[in-house]
Tab-separated table of C-alpha atoms in Angstrom:
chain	number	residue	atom	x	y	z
A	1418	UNK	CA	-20.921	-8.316	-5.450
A	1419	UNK	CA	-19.182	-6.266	-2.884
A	1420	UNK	CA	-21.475	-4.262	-0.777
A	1421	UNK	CA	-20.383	-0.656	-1.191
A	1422	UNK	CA	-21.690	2.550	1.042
A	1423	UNK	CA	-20.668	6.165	0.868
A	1424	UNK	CA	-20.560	7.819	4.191
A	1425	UNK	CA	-18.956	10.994	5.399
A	1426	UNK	CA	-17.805	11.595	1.578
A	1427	UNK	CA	-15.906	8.585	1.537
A	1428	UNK	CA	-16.798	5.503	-1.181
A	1429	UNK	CA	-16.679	2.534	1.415
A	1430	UNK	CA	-16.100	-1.094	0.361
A	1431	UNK	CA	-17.153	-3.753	3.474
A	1432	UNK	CA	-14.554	-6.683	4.049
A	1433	UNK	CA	-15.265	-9.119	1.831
A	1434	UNK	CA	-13.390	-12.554	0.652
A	1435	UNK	CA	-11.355	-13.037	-2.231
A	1436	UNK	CA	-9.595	-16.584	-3.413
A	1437	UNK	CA	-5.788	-15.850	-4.655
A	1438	UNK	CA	-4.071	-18.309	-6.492
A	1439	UNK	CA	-0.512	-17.767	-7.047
A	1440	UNK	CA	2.297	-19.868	-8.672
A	1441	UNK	CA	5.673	-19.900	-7.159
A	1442	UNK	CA	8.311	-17.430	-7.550
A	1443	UNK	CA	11.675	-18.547	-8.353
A	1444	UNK	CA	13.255	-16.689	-4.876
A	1445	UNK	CA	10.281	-18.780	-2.761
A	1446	UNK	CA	11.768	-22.268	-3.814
A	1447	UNK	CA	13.375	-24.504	-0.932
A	1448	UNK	CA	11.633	-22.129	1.913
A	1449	UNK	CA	8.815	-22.944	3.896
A	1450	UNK	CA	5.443	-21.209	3.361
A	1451	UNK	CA	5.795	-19.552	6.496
A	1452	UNK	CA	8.913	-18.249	6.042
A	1453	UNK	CA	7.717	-16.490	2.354
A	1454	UNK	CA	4.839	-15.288	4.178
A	1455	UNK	CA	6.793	-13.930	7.107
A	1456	UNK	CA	9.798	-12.548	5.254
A	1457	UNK	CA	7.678	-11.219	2.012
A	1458	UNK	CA	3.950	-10.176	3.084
A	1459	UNK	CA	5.002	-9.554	6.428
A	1460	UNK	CA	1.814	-11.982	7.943
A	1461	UNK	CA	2.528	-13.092	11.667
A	1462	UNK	CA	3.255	-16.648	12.461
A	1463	UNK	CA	-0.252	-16.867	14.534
A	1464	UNK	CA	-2.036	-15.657	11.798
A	1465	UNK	CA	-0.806	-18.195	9.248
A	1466	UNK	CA	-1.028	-21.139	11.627
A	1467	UNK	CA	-4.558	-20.260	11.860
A	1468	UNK	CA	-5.515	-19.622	8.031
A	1469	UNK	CA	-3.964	-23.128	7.890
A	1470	UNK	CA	-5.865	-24.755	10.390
A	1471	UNK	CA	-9.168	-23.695	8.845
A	1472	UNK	CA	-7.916	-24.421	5.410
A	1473	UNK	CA	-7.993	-20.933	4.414
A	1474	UNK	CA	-3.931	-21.480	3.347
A	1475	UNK	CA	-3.004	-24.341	1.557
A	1476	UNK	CA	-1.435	-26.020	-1.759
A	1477	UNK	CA	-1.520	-27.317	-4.615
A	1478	UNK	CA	1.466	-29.238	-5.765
A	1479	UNK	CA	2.096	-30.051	-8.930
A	1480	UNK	CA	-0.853	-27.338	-9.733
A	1481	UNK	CA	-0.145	-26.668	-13.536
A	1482	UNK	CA	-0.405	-30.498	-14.489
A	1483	UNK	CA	-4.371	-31.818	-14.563
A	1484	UNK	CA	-4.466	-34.935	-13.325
A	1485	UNK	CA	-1.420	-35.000	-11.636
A	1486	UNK	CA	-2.177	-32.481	-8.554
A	1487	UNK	CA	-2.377	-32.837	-5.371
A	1488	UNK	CA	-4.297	-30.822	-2.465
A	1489	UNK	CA	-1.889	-30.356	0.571
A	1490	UNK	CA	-3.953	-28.681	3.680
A	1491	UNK	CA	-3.316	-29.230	7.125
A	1492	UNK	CA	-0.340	-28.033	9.726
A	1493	UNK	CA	1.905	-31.190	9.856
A	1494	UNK	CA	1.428	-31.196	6.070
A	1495	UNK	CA	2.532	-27.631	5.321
A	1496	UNK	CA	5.018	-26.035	8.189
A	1497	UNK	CA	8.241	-27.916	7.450
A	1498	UNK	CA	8.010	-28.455	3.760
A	1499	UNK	CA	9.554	-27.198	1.441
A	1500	UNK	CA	7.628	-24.566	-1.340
A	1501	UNK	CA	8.608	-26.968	-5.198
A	1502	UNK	CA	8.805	-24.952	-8.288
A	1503	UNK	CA	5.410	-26.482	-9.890
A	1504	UNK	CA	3.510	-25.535	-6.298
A	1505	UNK	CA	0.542	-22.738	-6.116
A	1506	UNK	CA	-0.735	-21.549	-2.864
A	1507	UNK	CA	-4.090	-20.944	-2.164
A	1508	UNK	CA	-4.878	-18.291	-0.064
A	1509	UNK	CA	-8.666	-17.011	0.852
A	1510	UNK	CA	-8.149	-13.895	2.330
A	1511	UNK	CA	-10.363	-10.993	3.647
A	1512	UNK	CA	-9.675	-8.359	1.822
A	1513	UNK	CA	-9.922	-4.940	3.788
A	1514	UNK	CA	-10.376	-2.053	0.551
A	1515	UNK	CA	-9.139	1.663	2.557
A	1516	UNK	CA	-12.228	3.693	1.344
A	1517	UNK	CA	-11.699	6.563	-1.149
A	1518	UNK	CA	-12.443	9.919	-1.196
A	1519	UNK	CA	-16.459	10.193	-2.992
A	1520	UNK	CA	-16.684	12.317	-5.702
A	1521	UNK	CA	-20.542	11.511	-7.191
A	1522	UNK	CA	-20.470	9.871	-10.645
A	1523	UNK	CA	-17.694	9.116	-12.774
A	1524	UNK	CA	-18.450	12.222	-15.819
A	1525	UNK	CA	-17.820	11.398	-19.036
A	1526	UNK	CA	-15.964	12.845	-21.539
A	1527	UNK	CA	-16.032	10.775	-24.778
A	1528	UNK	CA	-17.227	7.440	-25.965
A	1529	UNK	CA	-18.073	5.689	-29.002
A	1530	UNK	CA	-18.069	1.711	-29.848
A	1531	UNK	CA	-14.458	1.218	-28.968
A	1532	UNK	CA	-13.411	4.090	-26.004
A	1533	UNK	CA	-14.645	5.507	-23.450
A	1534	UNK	CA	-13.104	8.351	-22.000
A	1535	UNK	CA	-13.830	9.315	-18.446
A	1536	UNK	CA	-12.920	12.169	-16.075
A	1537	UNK	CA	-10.880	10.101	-13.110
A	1538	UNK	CA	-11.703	11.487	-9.752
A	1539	UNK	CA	-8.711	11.938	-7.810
A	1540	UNK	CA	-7.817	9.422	-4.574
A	1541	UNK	CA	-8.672	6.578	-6.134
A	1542	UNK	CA	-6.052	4.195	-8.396
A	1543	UNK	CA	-6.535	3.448	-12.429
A	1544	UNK	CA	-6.652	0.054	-11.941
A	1545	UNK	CA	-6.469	-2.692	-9.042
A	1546	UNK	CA	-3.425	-2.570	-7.316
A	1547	UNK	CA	-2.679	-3.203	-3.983
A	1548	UNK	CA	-5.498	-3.374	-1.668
A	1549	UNK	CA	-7.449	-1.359	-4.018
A	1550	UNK	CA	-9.723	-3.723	-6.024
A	1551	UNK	CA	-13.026	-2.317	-5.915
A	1552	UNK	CA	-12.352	1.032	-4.985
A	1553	UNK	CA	-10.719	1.374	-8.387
A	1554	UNK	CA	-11.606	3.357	-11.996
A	1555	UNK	CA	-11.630	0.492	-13.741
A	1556	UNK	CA	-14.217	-1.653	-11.258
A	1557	UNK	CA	-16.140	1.833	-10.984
A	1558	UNK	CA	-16.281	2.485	-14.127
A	1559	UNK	CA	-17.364	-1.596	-14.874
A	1560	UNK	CA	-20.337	-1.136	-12.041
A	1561	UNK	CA	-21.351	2.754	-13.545
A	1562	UNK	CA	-21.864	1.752	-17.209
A	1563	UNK	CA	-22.676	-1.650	-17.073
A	1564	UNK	CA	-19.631	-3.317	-18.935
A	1565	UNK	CA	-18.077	-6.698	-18.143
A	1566	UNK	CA	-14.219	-5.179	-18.598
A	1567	UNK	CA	-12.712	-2.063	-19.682
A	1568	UNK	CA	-8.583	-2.114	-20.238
A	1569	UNK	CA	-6.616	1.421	-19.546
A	1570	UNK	CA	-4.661	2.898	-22.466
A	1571	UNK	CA	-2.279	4.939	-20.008
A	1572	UNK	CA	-2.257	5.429	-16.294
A	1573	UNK	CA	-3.018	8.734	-13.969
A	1574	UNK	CA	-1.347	8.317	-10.428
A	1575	UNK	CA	-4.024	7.830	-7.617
A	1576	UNK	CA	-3.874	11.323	-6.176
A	1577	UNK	CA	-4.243	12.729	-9.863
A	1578	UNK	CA	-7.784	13.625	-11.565
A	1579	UNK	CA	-8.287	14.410	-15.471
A	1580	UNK	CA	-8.590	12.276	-18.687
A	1581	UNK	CA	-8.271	9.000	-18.476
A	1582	UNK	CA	-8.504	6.786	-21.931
A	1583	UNK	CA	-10.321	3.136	-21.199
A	1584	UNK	CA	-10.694	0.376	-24.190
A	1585	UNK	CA	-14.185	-1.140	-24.069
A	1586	UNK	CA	-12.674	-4.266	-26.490
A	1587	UNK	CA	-9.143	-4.974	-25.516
A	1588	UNK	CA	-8.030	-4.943	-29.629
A	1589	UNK	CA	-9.082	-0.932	-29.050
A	1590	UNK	CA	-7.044	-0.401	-25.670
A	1591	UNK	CA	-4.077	-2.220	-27.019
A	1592	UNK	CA	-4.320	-0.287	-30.246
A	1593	UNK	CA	-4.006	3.227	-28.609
A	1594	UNK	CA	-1.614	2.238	-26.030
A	1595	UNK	CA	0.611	0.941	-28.717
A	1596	UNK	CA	0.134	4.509	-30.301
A	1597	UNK	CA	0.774	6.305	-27.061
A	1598	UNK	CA	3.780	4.349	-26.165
A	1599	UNK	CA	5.526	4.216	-29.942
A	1600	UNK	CA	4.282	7.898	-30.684
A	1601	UNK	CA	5.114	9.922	-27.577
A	1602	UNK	CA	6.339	13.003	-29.488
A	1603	UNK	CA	3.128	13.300	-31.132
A	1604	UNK	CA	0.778	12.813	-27.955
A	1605	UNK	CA	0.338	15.824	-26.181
A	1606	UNK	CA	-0.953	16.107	-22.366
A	1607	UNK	CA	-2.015	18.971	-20.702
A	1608	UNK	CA	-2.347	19.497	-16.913
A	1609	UNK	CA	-3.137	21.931	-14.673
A	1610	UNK	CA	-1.584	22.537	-10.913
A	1611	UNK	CA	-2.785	24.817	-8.032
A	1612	UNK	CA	0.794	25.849	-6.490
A	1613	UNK	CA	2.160	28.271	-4.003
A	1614	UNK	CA	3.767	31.449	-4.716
A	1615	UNK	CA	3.327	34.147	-7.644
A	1616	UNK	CA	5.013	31.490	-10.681
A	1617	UNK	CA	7.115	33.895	-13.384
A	1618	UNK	CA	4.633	35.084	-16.299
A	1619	UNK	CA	5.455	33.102	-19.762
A	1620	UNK	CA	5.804	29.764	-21.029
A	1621	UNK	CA	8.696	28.233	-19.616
A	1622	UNK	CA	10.976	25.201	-20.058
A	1623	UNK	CA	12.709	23.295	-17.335
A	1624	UNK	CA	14.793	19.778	-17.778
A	1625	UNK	CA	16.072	17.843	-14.484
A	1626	UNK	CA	16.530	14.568	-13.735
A	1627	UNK	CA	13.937	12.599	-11.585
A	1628	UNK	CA	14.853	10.689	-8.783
A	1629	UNK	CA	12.704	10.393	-5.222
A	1630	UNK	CA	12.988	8.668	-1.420
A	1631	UNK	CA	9.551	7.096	-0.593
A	1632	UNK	CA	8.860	6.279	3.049
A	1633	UNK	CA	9.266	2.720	2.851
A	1634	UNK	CA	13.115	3.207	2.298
A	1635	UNK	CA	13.403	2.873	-1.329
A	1636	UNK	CA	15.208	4.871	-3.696
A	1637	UNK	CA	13.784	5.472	-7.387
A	1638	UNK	CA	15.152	4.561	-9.209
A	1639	UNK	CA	16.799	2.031	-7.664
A	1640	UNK	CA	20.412	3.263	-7.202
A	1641	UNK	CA	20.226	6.626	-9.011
A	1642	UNK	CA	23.479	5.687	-10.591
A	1643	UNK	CA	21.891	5.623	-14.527
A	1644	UNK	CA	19.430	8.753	-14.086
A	1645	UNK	CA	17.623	9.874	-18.101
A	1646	UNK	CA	18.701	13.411	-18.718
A	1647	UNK	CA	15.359	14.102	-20.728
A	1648	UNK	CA	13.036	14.934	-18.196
A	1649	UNK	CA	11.355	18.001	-19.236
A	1650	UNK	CA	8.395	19.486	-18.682
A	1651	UNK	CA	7.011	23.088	-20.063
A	1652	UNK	CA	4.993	25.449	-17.577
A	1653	UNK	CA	3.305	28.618	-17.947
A	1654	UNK	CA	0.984	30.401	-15.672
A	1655	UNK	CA	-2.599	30.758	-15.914
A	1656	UNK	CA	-3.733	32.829	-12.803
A	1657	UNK	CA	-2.378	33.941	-9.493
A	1658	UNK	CA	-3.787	34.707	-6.409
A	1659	UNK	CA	-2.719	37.811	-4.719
A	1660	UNK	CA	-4.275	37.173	-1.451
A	1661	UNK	CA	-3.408	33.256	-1.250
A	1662	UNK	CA	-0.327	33.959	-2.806
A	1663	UNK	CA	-1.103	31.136	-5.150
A	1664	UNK	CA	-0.984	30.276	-8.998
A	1665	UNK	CA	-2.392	28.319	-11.257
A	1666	UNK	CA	0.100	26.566	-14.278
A	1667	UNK	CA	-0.600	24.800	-17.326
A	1668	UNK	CA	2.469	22.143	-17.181
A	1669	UNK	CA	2.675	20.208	-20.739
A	1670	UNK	CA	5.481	16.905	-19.853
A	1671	UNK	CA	7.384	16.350	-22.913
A	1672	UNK	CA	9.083	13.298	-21.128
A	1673	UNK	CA	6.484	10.923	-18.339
A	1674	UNK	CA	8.612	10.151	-15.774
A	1675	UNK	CA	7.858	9.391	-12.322
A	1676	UNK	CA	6.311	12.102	-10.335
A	1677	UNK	CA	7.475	14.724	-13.024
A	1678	UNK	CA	5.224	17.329	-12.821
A	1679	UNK	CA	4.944	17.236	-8.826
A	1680	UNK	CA	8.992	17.270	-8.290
A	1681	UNK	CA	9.859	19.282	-11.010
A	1682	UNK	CA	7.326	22.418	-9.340
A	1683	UNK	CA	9.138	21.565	-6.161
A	1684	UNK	CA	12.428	21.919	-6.934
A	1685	UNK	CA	12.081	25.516	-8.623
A	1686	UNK	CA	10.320	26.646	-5.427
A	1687	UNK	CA	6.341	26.437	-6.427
A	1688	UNK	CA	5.223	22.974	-4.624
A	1689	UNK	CA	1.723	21.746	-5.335
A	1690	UNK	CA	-0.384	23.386	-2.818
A	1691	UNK	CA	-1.879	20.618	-1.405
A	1692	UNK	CA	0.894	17.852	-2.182
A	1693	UNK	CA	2.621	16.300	1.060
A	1694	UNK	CA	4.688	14.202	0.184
A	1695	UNK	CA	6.370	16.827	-1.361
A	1696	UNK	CA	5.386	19.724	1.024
A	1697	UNK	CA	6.019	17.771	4.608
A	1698	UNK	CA	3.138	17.339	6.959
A	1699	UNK	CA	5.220	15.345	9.447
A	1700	UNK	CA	8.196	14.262	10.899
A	1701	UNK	CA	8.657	11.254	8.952
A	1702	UNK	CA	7.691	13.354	5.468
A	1703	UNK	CA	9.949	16.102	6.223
A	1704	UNK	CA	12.987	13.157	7.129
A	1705	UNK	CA	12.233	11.815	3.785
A	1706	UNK	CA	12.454	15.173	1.709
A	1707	UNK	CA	15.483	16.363	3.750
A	1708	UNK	CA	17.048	13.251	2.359
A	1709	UNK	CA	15.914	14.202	-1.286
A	1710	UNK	CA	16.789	17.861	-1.193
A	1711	UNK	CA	20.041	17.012	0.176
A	1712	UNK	CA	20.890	14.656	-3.216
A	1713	UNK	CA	19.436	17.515	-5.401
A	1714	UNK	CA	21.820	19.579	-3.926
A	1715	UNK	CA	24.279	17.048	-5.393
A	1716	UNK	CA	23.280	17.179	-8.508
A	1717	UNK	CA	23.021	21.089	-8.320
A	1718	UNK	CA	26.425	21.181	-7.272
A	1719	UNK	CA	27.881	19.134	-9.876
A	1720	UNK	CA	24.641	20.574	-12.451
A	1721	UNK	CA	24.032	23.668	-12.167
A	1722	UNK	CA	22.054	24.348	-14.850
A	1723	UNK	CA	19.199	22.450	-13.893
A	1724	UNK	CA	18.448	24.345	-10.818
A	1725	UNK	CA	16.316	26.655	-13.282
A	1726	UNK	CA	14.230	27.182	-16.582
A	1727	UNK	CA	16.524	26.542	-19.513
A	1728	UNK	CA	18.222	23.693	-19.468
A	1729	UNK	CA	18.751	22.077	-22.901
A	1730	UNK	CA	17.119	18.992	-23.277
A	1731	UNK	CA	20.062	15.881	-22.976
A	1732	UNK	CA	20.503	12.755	-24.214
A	1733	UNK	CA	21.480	9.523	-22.476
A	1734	UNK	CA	22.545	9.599	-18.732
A	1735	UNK	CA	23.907	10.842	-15.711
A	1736	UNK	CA	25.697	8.992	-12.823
A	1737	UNK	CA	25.717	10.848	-9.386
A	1738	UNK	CA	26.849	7.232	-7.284
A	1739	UNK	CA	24.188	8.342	-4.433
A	1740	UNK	CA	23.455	4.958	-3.187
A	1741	UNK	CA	26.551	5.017	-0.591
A	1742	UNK	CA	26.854	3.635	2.932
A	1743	UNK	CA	25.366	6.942	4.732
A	1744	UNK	CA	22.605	6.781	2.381
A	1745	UNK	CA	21.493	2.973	2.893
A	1746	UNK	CA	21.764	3.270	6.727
A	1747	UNK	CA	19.140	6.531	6.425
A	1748	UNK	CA	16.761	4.959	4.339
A	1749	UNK	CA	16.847	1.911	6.314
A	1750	UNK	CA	16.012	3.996	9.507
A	1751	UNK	CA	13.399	5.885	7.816
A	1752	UNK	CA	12.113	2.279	6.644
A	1753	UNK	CA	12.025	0.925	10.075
A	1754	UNK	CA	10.170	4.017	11.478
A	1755	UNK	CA	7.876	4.261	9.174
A	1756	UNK	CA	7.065	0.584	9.582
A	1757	UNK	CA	6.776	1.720	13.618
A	1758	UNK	CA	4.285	4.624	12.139
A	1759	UNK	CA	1.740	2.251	10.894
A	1760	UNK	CA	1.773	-0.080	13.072
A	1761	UNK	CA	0.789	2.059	15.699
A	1762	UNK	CA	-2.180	2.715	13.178
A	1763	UNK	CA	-3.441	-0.140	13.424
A	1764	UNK	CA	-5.218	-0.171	16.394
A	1765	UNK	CA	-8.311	-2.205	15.534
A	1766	UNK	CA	-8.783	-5.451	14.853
A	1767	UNK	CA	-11.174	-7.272	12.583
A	1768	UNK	CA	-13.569	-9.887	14.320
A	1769	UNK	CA	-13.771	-12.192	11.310
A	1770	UNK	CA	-10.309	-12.392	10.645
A	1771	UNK	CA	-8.610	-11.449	13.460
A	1772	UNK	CA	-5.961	-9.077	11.567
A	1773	UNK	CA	-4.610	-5.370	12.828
A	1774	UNK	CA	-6.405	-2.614	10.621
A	1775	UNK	CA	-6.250	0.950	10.220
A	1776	UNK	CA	-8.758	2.859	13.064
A	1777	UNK	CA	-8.915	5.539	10.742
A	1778	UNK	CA	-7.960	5.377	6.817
A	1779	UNK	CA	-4.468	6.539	6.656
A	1780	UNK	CA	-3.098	7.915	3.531
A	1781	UNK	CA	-0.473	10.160	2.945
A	1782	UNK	CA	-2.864	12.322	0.051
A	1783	UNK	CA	-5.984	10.912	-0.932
A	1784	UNK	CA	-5.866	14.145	-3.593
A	1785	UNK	CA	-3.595	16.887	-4.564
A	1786	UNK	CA	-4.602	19.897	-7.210
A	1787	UNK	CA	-3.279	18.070	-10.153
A	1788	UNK	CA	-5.493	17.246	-12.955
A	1789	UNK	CA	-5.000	15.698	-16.208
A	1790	UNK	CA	-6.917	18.754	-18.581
A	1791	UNK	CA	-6.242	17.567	-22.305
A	1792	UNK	CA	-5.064	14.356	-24.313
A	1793	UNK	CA	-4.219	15.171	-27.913
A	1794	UNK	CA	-3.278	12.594	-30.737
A	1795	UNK	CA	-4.223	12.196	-34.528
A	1796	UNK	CA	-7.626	12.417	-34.569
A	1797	UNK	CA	-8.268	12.650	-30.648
A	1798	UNK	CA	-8.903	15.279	-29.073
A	1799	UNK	CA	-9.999	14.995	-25.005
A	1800	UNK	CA	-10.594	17.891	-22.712
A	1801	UNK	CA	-12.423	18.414	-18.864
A	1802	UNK	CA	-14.032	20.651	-17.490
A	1803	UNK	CA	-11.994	23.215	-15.425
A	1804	UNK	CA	-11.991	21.411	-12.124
A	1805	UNK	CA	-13.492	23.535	-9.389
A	1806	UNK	CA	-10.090	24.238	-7.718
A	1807	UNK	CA	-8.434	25.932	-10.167
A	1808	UNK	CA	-10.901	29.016	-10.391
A	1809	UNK	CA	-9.071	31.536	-8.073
């Protein structure tokens, strides 16, 4: 087990070793290991050579036949050949977990033989992903309660706290994410935002399409050029804050798209207090929202009517063609210099394994003042408490 310590209200995870196998991917066949490691996980040359060397990198050809495989290891056995379509690599790596903001105990909210319903602290992911493995619900959850697996009926982004529905069997977490998925118009979620400025009194409804830059150069989705109409969500205020000039707003989404909630209060002008990426904190941030605003103001020029409360909800799609030449060559830039940005980072290195890692954690938001309050369905019926932030 991975040897976990909380310090300075983080939820640490030491380095620790994990064995990956992985079958090949049709785009890696007729390329050299090194080159798929290079081109796709970004590794440097030295580093591979060495994993090699000490047999930490190697394959398995002909890995999904029993009796018929072979173990390749070794340099002069791996750099020049070619990856075949029936190869896995082997990879033990030393996995490096960025630590997590510490919140106490997971609370919980519901559970009987089949779910267990927890309140997700925010800053830390649903369910492995990335190099989050232990520092995830799920594992917490696993370690907390004592269970051997848990599966998620939904998903709450990383940065977002509130209701989260696990499975204890998997027949139960496939049975309500079936219901969630094929019954969306009869789910209802509930979430509260802290956000600046006084938001209008009454229950409003605003519909716009969803499309963001992220700072690794991507646009989502992917060329903008077949964006949903029906991304609405409803918002009325709870309480404001005269002398923080800040409000509190239930937001129900009748659509889940990504980022909904977070972009939506952007573009009318009442950002998530504490949200960056959609606030600006730096120079890179502030590139990448310029970049956003200025294709909202696209679609606002062309749309009017979703630059406010209103809107009717649409059917079927738009096509705005925003993926042109200018476009590529700025999110390439910001690509490359955000690439720069975290390299620079990295200014420690790891004595086991010799790779770059962060001094510091860095992390955009480990947690923005967005929380999941209420899931409603059938018979189900899941609320919080009030988290602490939204008393003002």
């Amino acid at each position: 087990m991975s040897k976990i310590i909380i310090e300075n209200n983080y939820r640490k995870v030491l380095p620790y070793y994990v064995n990956l196998e992985t079958f090949i991917k049709g785009r890696w066949q007729g390329r050299t290991l090194l080159d798929v490691f290079l081109s796709d996980f970004g590794e440097s040359e030295q580093h591979l050579i060495d994993d090699i060397r000490s047999e930490k990198l190697y394959i398995i050809a002909h890995g999904n036949k029993p009796g018929m495989s072979a173990t390749l290891k070794g340099v002069d056995s791996l750099v020049d050949r070619k990856l075949h379509p029936k190869d896995v690599i082997c990879h033990s790596v030393h996995r490096h977990e960025p630590p997590i903001p510490y919140h106490g105990e997971i609370k919980t909210v519901y559970e009987d033989d089949e779910l267990l319903v927890v309140d997700k602290p925010s800053g830390a992911p649903t369910h492995p992903t990335g190099n989050y493995y232990v520092n995830s619900v799920t594992e917490m959850v696993k370690q907390q309660f004592g269970l051997d697996a848990v599966w998620p009926c939904h998903r709450l982004d990383k940065v977002t706290s509130g209701v989260l529905i696990l499975g204890k069997t998997l027949a139960a977490g496939s049975r309500i994410l079936k219901l969630i998925q094929i019954h969306k118009d009869q789910t209802e979620k509930t979430y509260l935002a802290r956000v600046v400025g006084n938001f209008p009194d009454g229950r409003h409804q605003y519909n716009c399409p969803i499309f963001a830059v992220n700072l690794n150069g991507y646009l989502v989705p992917g060329n903008a050029d077949g964006i949903p109409l029906d991304s609405t969500t409803i918002f009325e205020k709870v309480a404001y804050s005269v002398s923080m000039d800040q409000s509190v707003v239930r937001c129900t989404p009748i659509t889940g798209k990504f980022h909904q909630i977070r972009i939506h209060l952007r573009n009318l002008g009442f950002p998530i207090v504490n949200d960056l990426f959609y606030r600006g904190d730096s120079e890179l941030v502030n590139r990448k929202l310029a970049i956003e605003e200025g294709l909202y103001d696209r679609l606002f020029e062309k749309y009017p009517e979703f630059r406010t409360f209103g809107t009717t909800i649409g059917d079927g799609e738009i096509n705005l063609h925003l993926l042109d030449e200018k476009l590529r060559d700025k999110l390439d830039q910001l690509k490359r210099d955000h690439n720069v940005f975290l390299k620079q980072k990295k200014i420690h290195y790891c004595n086991e394994c010799q790779r770059e890692i962060f001094n510091v954690e860095y992390k955009l938001n480990h947690d923005i003042w967005l929380h999941a309050l209420s899931f409603k369905y059938d018979k189900y019926e899941f609320v919080t408490d009030l988290p602490e932030w939204a008393n003002i």
